[in-house]
Amino acid sequence: MIAARFFSIKNWEKFVNIKQELIELKEQRLDFQRRVDDLAEKLKLEAEKREYLEYEITKLGRLNTIGQLAAGLGHEIRNPMTTIRGFLQMLQSKSDLHTYKSYFELMIEELDRANLIITDYLSLVKDKPVEFKRLCLNKLLDDIFPLILADAYTQGKKCVFEPGKIVELEMVSNEITQLVINLARNGFEAMPPEGCLTINTYMDAQSIILSVKDEGKGIDKEHISKLGTPFFTTKENGTGLGLPMCYRIADRHNALIDVKTGPDGTTFLVRFPKPIE
Ligand code: ADP
Ligand code: MG
């Protein structure tokens, strides 16, 4: 009887020890599982980052090749166009051709539009060395805001600018002006009358961010990957050169453009890296 009790207490101790070991093993297993989950999450993020970078690289590569080709072409086409425009203007003023006046006007308008496309394209692909200066983005936005407001008013839309606390940036002011105007114009064009465009600036640990937010219908899912491709447009009179220009300018400033879009509108975020002091 005593031996049996003794035996069972020993067994009990063994049982407790095993149980303890089991608990520890279970904790270790959970710990391993957590680490595996963490690593899997990190891996997923890295894969997404890689996919995004590959996409950006392809886009930039495509932009470069097409750009160089078109730059040469653009220059060549402009000269004969100027000649044609001159003759059209001369013919337009002839009294015996007065009945065709509206046709001449239309032809000249179309030529001017073609010229505008070429001008936009050339400024997109120009690779002239430009001067970077340390400037305040808020000051630049303040200066060009009347221009943006004028754009808004002609379309019956509103626009607000909310400057945040940011540090100065190395930039080429007329390029950034062009970028903001292009993003703002797209925002206005995407909104119904009375819509309001919000431009604001802020800072996080790594970047200075310029945000241009509209209250439009958003961008169709199948169009998102095409943003920034030269000549991609969904507008009847669009050139599809505004965004490529923005991407190009952002790239020259080592900035990245993020797009957030949904049925309530679209936000373009331009992230400039914080300058090293
Ligand atoms: P364009 O304005 O001449 O069409 P862009 O390069 O500026 O050329 O824009 C290309 C296309 O991207 C537009 O036609 C439009 O479909 C889409 N897009 C750009 N910005 C916006 C926006 N804020 N909201 C909705 N769609 C947009
Ligand atoms: Mg545009």
Short mmCIF file of C-alpha atoms and ligand atoms in Angstrom, two decimals:
data_model
loop_
_atom_site.label_atom_id
_atom_site.label_comp_id
_atom_site.label_asym_id
_atom_site.label_seq_id
_atom_site.Cartn_x
_atom_site.Cartn_y
_atom_site.Cartn_z
CA MET A 1 0.00 0.00 0.00
CA ILE A 2 2.78 2.42 1.02
CA ALA A 3 4.82 1.29 -1.99
CA ALA A 4 1.85 1.92 -4.27
CA ARG A 5 1.34 5.44 -2.85
CA PHE A 6 5.02 6.17 -3.15
CA PHE A 7 4.95 4.89 -6.68
CA SER A 8 1.99 7.00 -7.61
CA ILE A 9 3.51 10.20 -6.12
CA LYS A 10 6.63 9.62 -8.17
CA ASN A 11 4.50 9.08 -11.19
CA TRP A 12 2.62 12.21 -10.35
CA GLU A 13 5.88 14.19 -10.20
CA LYS A 14 6.88 12.71 -13.55
CA PHE A 15 3.52 13.60 -14.92
CA VAL A 16 3.87 17.21 -13.68
CA ASN A 17 7.33 17.45 -15.18
CA ILE A 18 6.16 16.14 -18.51
CA LYS A 19 3.21 18.47 -18.41
CA GLN A 20 5.55 21.40 -17.66
CA GLU A 21 7.79 20.37 -20.54
CA LEU A 22 4.77 20.13 -22.79
CA ILE A 23 3.67 23.64 -21.82
CA GLU A 24 7.16 24.94 -22.52
CA LEU A 25 7.24 23.15 -25.86
CA LYS A 26 3.87 24.59 -26.72
CA GLU A 27 5.11 28.08 -25.89
CA GLN A 28 8.20 27.49 -28.00
CA ARG A 29 6.03 26.28 -30.86
CA LEU A 30 3.85 29.38 -30.58
CA ASP A 31 6.93 31.54 -30.51
CA PHE A 32 8.29 29.83 -33.63
CA GLN A 33 4.92 30.20 -35.31
CA ARG A 34 4.90 33.93 -34.49
CA ARG A 35 8.38 34.30 -35.93
CA VAL A 36 7.39 32.37 -39.06
CA ASP A 37 4.29 34.59 -39.43
CA ASP A 38 6.41 37.72 -38.98
CA LEU A 39 8.90 36.54 -41.58
CA ALA A 40 6.12 35.58 -43.98
CA GLU A 41 4.61 39.05 -43.58
CA LYS A 42 7.99 40.70 -44.16
CA LEU A 43 8.55 38.50 -47.21
CA LYS A 44 5.17 39.48 -48.59
CA LEU A 45 5.96 43.18 -48.10
CA GLU A 46 9.36 42.77 -49.73
CA ALA A 47 7.76 40.96 -52.69
CA GLU A 48 5.21 43.77 -53.05
CA LYS A 49 7.96 46.38 -52.84
CA ARG A 50 9.97 44.54 -55.46
CA GLU A 51 6.99 44.23 -57.77
CA TYR A 52 6.31 47.97 -57.37
CA LEU A 53 9.94 48.89 -58.11
CA GLU A 54 10.07 46.60 -61.14
CA TYR A 55 6.91 48.25 -62.39
CA GLU A 56 8.41 51.71 -61.89
CA ILE A 57 11.63 50.71 -63.67
CA THR A 58 9.76 49.31 -66.67
CA LYS A 59 7.67 52.46 -66.84
CA LEU A 60 10.72 54.72 -66.75
CA GLY A 61 12.55 52.62 -69.33
CA ARG A 62 9.58 52.76 -71.66
CA LEU A 63 9.35 56.49 -71.14
CA ASN A 64 12.99 57.02 -72.01
CA THR A 65 12.97 55.16 -75.32
CA ILE A 66 9.74 56.62 -76.59
CA GLY A 67 10.82 60.01 -75.34
CA GLN A 68 14.09 60.17 -77.22
CA LEU A 69 12.46 59.03 -80.43
CA ALA A 70 9.69 61.55 -80.22
CA ALA A 71 11.93 64.44 -79.26
CA GLY A 72 13.72 64.24 -82.61
CA LEU A 73 10.48 63.75 -84.46
CA GLY A 74 8.85 66.69 -82.72
CA HIS A 75 11.57 69.10 -83.74
CA GLU A 76 11.40 67.98 -87.37
CA ILE A 77 7.61 68.25 -87.60
CA ARG A 78 7.47 71.72 -86.12
CA ASN A 79 9.19 73.51 -88.99
CA PRO A 80 6.86 72.38 -91.81
CA MET A 81 3.95 73.06 -89.47
CA THR A 82 5.05 76.66 -89.01
CA THR A 83 5.19 77.07 -92.79
CA ILE A 84 1.69 75.61 -93.21
CA ARG A 85 0.34 77.87 -90.46
CA GLY A 86 1.83 80.93 -92.14
CA PHE A 87 0.22 80.10 -95.50
CA LEU A 88 -3.13 79.35 -93.87
CA GLN A 89 -3.03 82.72 -92.13
CA MET A 90 -2.23 84.44 -95.39
CA LEU A 91 -5.06 82.66 -97.25
CA GLN A 92 -7.46 83.38 -94.41
CA SER A 93 -7.02 87.10 -94.95
CA LYS A 94 -7.78 86.94 -98.72
CA SER A 95 -11.16 88.53 -99.48
CA ASP A 96 -12.02 86.04 -102.29
CA LEU A 97 -11.61 83.13 -99.85
CA HIS A 98 -13.80 84.74 -97.22
CA THR A 99 -16.45 81.98 -97.45
CA TYR A 100 -13.86 79.49 -96.14
CA LYS A 101 -12.82 81.67 -93.20
CA SER A 102 -14.20 79.23 -90.58
CA TYR A 103 -12.34 76.35 -92.24
CA PHE A 104 -9.07 78.25 -92.07
CA GLU A 105 -9.71 79.06 -88.43
CA LEU A 106 -10.34 75.42 -87.66
CA MET A 107 -7.20 74.32 -89.50
CA ILE A 108 -5.10 76.88 -87.60
CA GLU A 109 -6.65 75.82 -84.29
CA GLU A 110 -5.86 72.19 -85.00
CA LEU A 111 -2.30 73.05 -85.97
CA ASP A 112 -1.93 75.00 -82.71
CA ARG A 113 -3.20 72.01 -80.79
CA ALA A 114 -0.70 69.74 -82.52
CA ASN A 115 1.99 72.26 -81.67
CA LEU A 116 0.90 72.27 -78.04
CA ILE A 117 1.20 68.49 -77.92
CA ILE A 118 4.70 68.71 -79.33
CA THR A 119 5.67 71.47 -76.87
CA ASP A 120 4.39 69.35 -73.98
CA TYR A 121 6.22 66.33 -75.29
CA LEU A 122 9.49 68.17 -75.74
CA SER A 123 9.34 69.53 -72.23
CA LEU A 124 8.63 66.01 -71.04
CA VAL A 125 11.69 64.51 -72.65
CA LYS A 126 14.14 67.40 -72.33
CA ASP A 127 17.17 66.38 -70.41
CA LYS A 128 18.93 69.71 -70.16
CA PRO A 129 20.90 70.19 -66.98
CA VAL A 130 18.73 72.26 -64.67
CA GLU A 131 19.53 74.19 -61.57
CA PHE A 132 18.26 72.79 -58.29
CA LYS A 133 17.74 75.32 -55.52
CA ARG A 134 16.81 74.86 -51.90
CA LEU A 135 13.31 76.33 -51.69
CA CYS A 136 10.18 76.15 -49.63
CA LEU A 137 7.44 74.19 -51.36
CA ASN A 138 4.79 76.15 -49.43
CA LYS A 139 6.13 79.44 -50.75
CA LEU A 140 6.08 78.11 -54.32
CA LEU A 141 2.51 76.86 -53.87
CA ASP A 142 1.49 80.24 -52.41
CA ASP A 143 2.95 81.98 -55.45
CA ILE A 144 1.21 79.78 -58.03
CA PHE A 145 -2.07 79.44 -56.14
CA PRO A 146 -3.73 82.39 -57.99
CA LEU A 147 -2.96 80.57 -61.26
CA ILE A 148 -4.60 77.40 -59.98
CA LEU A 149 -7.58 79.37 -58.66
CA ALA A 150 -8.04 80.95 -62.08
CA ASP A 151 -8.11 77.43 -63.56
CA ALA A 152 -10.69 76.42 -60.94
CA TYR A 153 -12.95 79.41 -61.54
CA THR A 154 -13.09 78.92 -65.30
CA GLN A 155 -14.50 75.43 -64.61
CA GLY A 156 -16.81 76.49 -61.75
CA LYS A 157 -14.79 74.55 -59.18
CA LYS A 158 -13.17 75.30 -55.86
CA CYS A 159 -9.68 74.90 -54.58
CA VAL A 160 -8.05 75.18 -51.16
CA PHE A 161 -4.44 75.13 -50.13
CA GLU A 162 -3.50 73.89 -46.66
CA PRO A 163 0.22 74.33 -46.04
CA GLY A 164 1.73 72.11 -43.37
CA LYS A 165 4.97 72.45 -41.46
CA ILE A 166 7.71 71.28 -43.83
CA VAL A 167 11.41 71.86 -44.34
CA GLU A 168 12.99 73.31 -47.49
CA LEU A 169 13.72 71.09 -50.50
CA GLU A 170 16.17 71.03 -53.37
CA MET A 171 14.02 71.66 -56.43
CA VAL A 172 13.64 73.22 -59.84
CA SER A 173 10.81 75.65 -59.25
CA ASN A 174 9.37 75.79 -62.78
CA GLU A 175 9.30 71.99 -62.98
CA ILE A 176 7.47 71.69 -59.68
CA THR A 177 5.09 74.43 -60.83
CA GLN A 178 4.36 72.37 -63.94
CA LEU A 179 3.83 69.23 -61.86
CA VAL A 180 1.37 70.93 -59.50
CA ILE A 181 -0.54 72.57 -62.36
CA ASN A 182 -0.85 69.24 -64.20
CA LEU A 183 -2.08 67.38 -61.12
CA ALA A 184 -4.48 70.19 -60.22
CA ARG A 185 -5.83 70.38 -63.77
CA ASN A 186 -6.50 66.63 -63.81
CA GLY A 187 -8.26 66.99 -60.46
CA PHE A 188 -10.49 69.79 -61.76
CA GLU A 189 -11.28 67.86 -64.92
CA ALA A 190 -12.28 64.81 -62.86
CA MET A 191 -14.75 66.71 -60.68
CA PRO A 192 -18.31 67.80 -61.24
CA PRO A 193 -19.04 71.55 -60.86
CA GLU A 194 -18.82 72.71 -57.24
CA GLY A 195 -16.21 70.04 -56.53
CA CYS A 196 -13.32 71.15 -54.36
CA LEU A 197 -9.65 70.36 -54.89
CA THR A 198 -7.46 70.26 -51.79
CA ILE A 199 -3.75 70.81 -52.06
CA ASN A 200 -1.74 70.28 -48.91
CA THR A 201 1.75 69.64 -47.68
CA TYR A 202 3.05 67.71 -44.69
CA MET A 203 6.02 65.78 -43.47
CA ASP A 204 6.68 62.31 -42.07
CA ALA A 205 9.88 60.66 -40.87
CA GLN A 206 11.34 60.16 -44.36
CA SER A 207 9.53 62.46 -46.72
CA ILE A 208 7.97 65.78 -47.52
CA ILE A 209 4.62 65.13 -49.07
CA LEU A 210 2.62 67.16 -51.54
CA SER A 211 -0.94 65.95 -51.78
CA VAL A 212 -3.48 66.88 -54.46
CA LYS A 213 -6.92 65.51 -53.64
CA ASP A 214 -10.03 65.79 -55.76
CA GLU A 215 -13.67 64.87 -55.31
CA GLY A 216 -14.04 63.13 -58.65
CA LYS A 217 -15.32 59.61 -59.41
CA GLY A 218 -11.91 58.03 -59.09
CA ILE A 219 -9.84 56.13 -61.62
CA ASP A 220 -11.02 52.82 -63.10
CA LYS A 221 -9.06 49.83 -61.84
CA GLU A 222 -7.92 48.82 -65.31
CA HIS A 223 -6.59 52.32 -65.96
CA ILE A 224 -4.39 52.59 -62.88
CA SER A 225 -1.44 50.69 -64.36
CA LYS A 226 -1.57 52.92 -67.45
CA LEU A 227 -1.18 56.17 -65.54
CA GLY A 228 1.97 57.91 -66.67
CA THR A 229 2.16 56.10 -70.01
CA PRO A 230 2.62 58.70 -72.74
CA PHE A 231 -0.58 59.35 -74.69
CA PHE A 232 -2.81 57.39 -72.32
CA THR A 233 -5.94 59.49 -71.99
CA THR A 234 -9.64 58.89 -71.36
CA LYS A 235 -10.56 62.45 -72.33
CA GLU A 236 -11.89 63.49 -75.69
CA ASN A 237 -9.45 66.37 -75.91
CA GLY A 238 -6.73 64.95 -73.69
CA THR A 239 -3.12 64.62 -74.77
CA GLY A 240 -2.13 61.97 -72.24
CA LEU A 241 1.07 63.86 -71.56
CA GLY A 242 0.28 65.57 -68.25
CA LEU A 243 0.99 62.63 -65.97
CA PRO A 244 4.08 61.37 -67.85
CA MET A 245 5.46 64.87 -67.34
CA CYS A 246 4.65 64.68 -63.63
CA TYR A 247 6.33 61.29 -63.26
CA ARG A 248 9.36 62.54 -65.12
CA ILE A 249 9.66 65.65 -62.95
CA ALA A 250 9.13 63.62 -59.78
CA ASP A 251 11.85 61.23 -60.91
CA ARG A 252 14.28 64.09 -61.50
CA HIS A 253 13.60 65.17 -57.91
CA ASN A 254 14.02 61.61 -56.57
CA ALA A 255 10.37 61.78 -55.57
CA LEU A 256 7.78 59.03 -55.91
CA ILE A 257 4.15 59.46 -56.87
CA ASP A 258 1.49 57.41 -55.11
CA VAL A 259 -2.12 57.32 -56.21
CA LYS A 260 -5.04 56.61 -53.92
CA THR A 261 -8.35 56.38 -55.67
CA GLY A 262 -11.91 55.42 -54.89
CA PRO A 263 -15.49 56.41 -55.69
CA ASP A 264 -15.12 59.57 -53.56
CA GLY A 265 -12.11 60.88 -55.41
CA THR A 266 -8.44 60.57 -56.13
CA THR A 267 -5.38 61.73 -54.25
CA PHE A 268 -2.00 62.07 -55.88
CA LEU A 269 0.80 62.02 -53.30
CA VAL A 270 4.23 63.23 -54.34
CA ARG A 271 6.82 62.07 -51.79
CA PHE A 272 10.06 64.01 -51.83
CA PRO A 273 12.87 62.52 -49.77
CA LYS A 274 13.76 64.72 -46.79
CA PRO A 275 17.02 66.51 -47.53
CA ILE A 276 20.05 65.47 -45.50
CA GLU A 277 21.01 68.41 -43.28
P1 ADP B 1 -4.88 64.01 -70.00
O1 ADP B 1 -5.27 64.85 -68.82
O2 ADP B 1 -4.51 64.83 -71.19
O3 ADP B 1 -5.88 62.95 -70.31
P2 ADP B 1 -2.89 62.95 -68.23
O4 ADP B 1 -1.59 62.28 -68.48
O5 ADP B 1 -2.85 64.19 -67.41
O6 ADP B 1 -3.53 63.24 -69.64
O7 ADP B 1 -3.87 61.93 -67.54
C1 ADP B 1 -4.07 60.65 -68.15
C2 ADP B 1 -5.37 60.02 -67.70
O8 ADP B 1 -5.30 59.67 -66.33
C3 ADP B 1 -6.58 60.92 -67.81
O9 ADP B 1 -7.13 60.93 -69.11
C4 ADP B 1 -7.53 60.28 -66.79
O10 ADP B 1 -8.19 59.16 -67.33
C5 ADP B 1 -6.58 59.76 -65.73
N1 ADP B 1 -6.50 60.70 -64.58
C6 ADP B 1 -5.46 61.47 -64.25
N2 ADP B 1 -5.71 62.17 -63.12
C7 ADP B 1 -6.96 61.83 -62.74
C8 ADP B 1 -7.81 62.20 -61.64
N3 ADP B 1 -7.42 63.09 -60.73
N4 ADP B 1 -9.04 61.61 -61.55
C9 ADP B 1 -9.44 60.71 -62.47
N5 ADP B 1 -8.68 60.31 -63.53
C10 ADP B 1 -7.46 60.86 -63.66
MG MG B 2 -3.96 66.03 -67.74
#
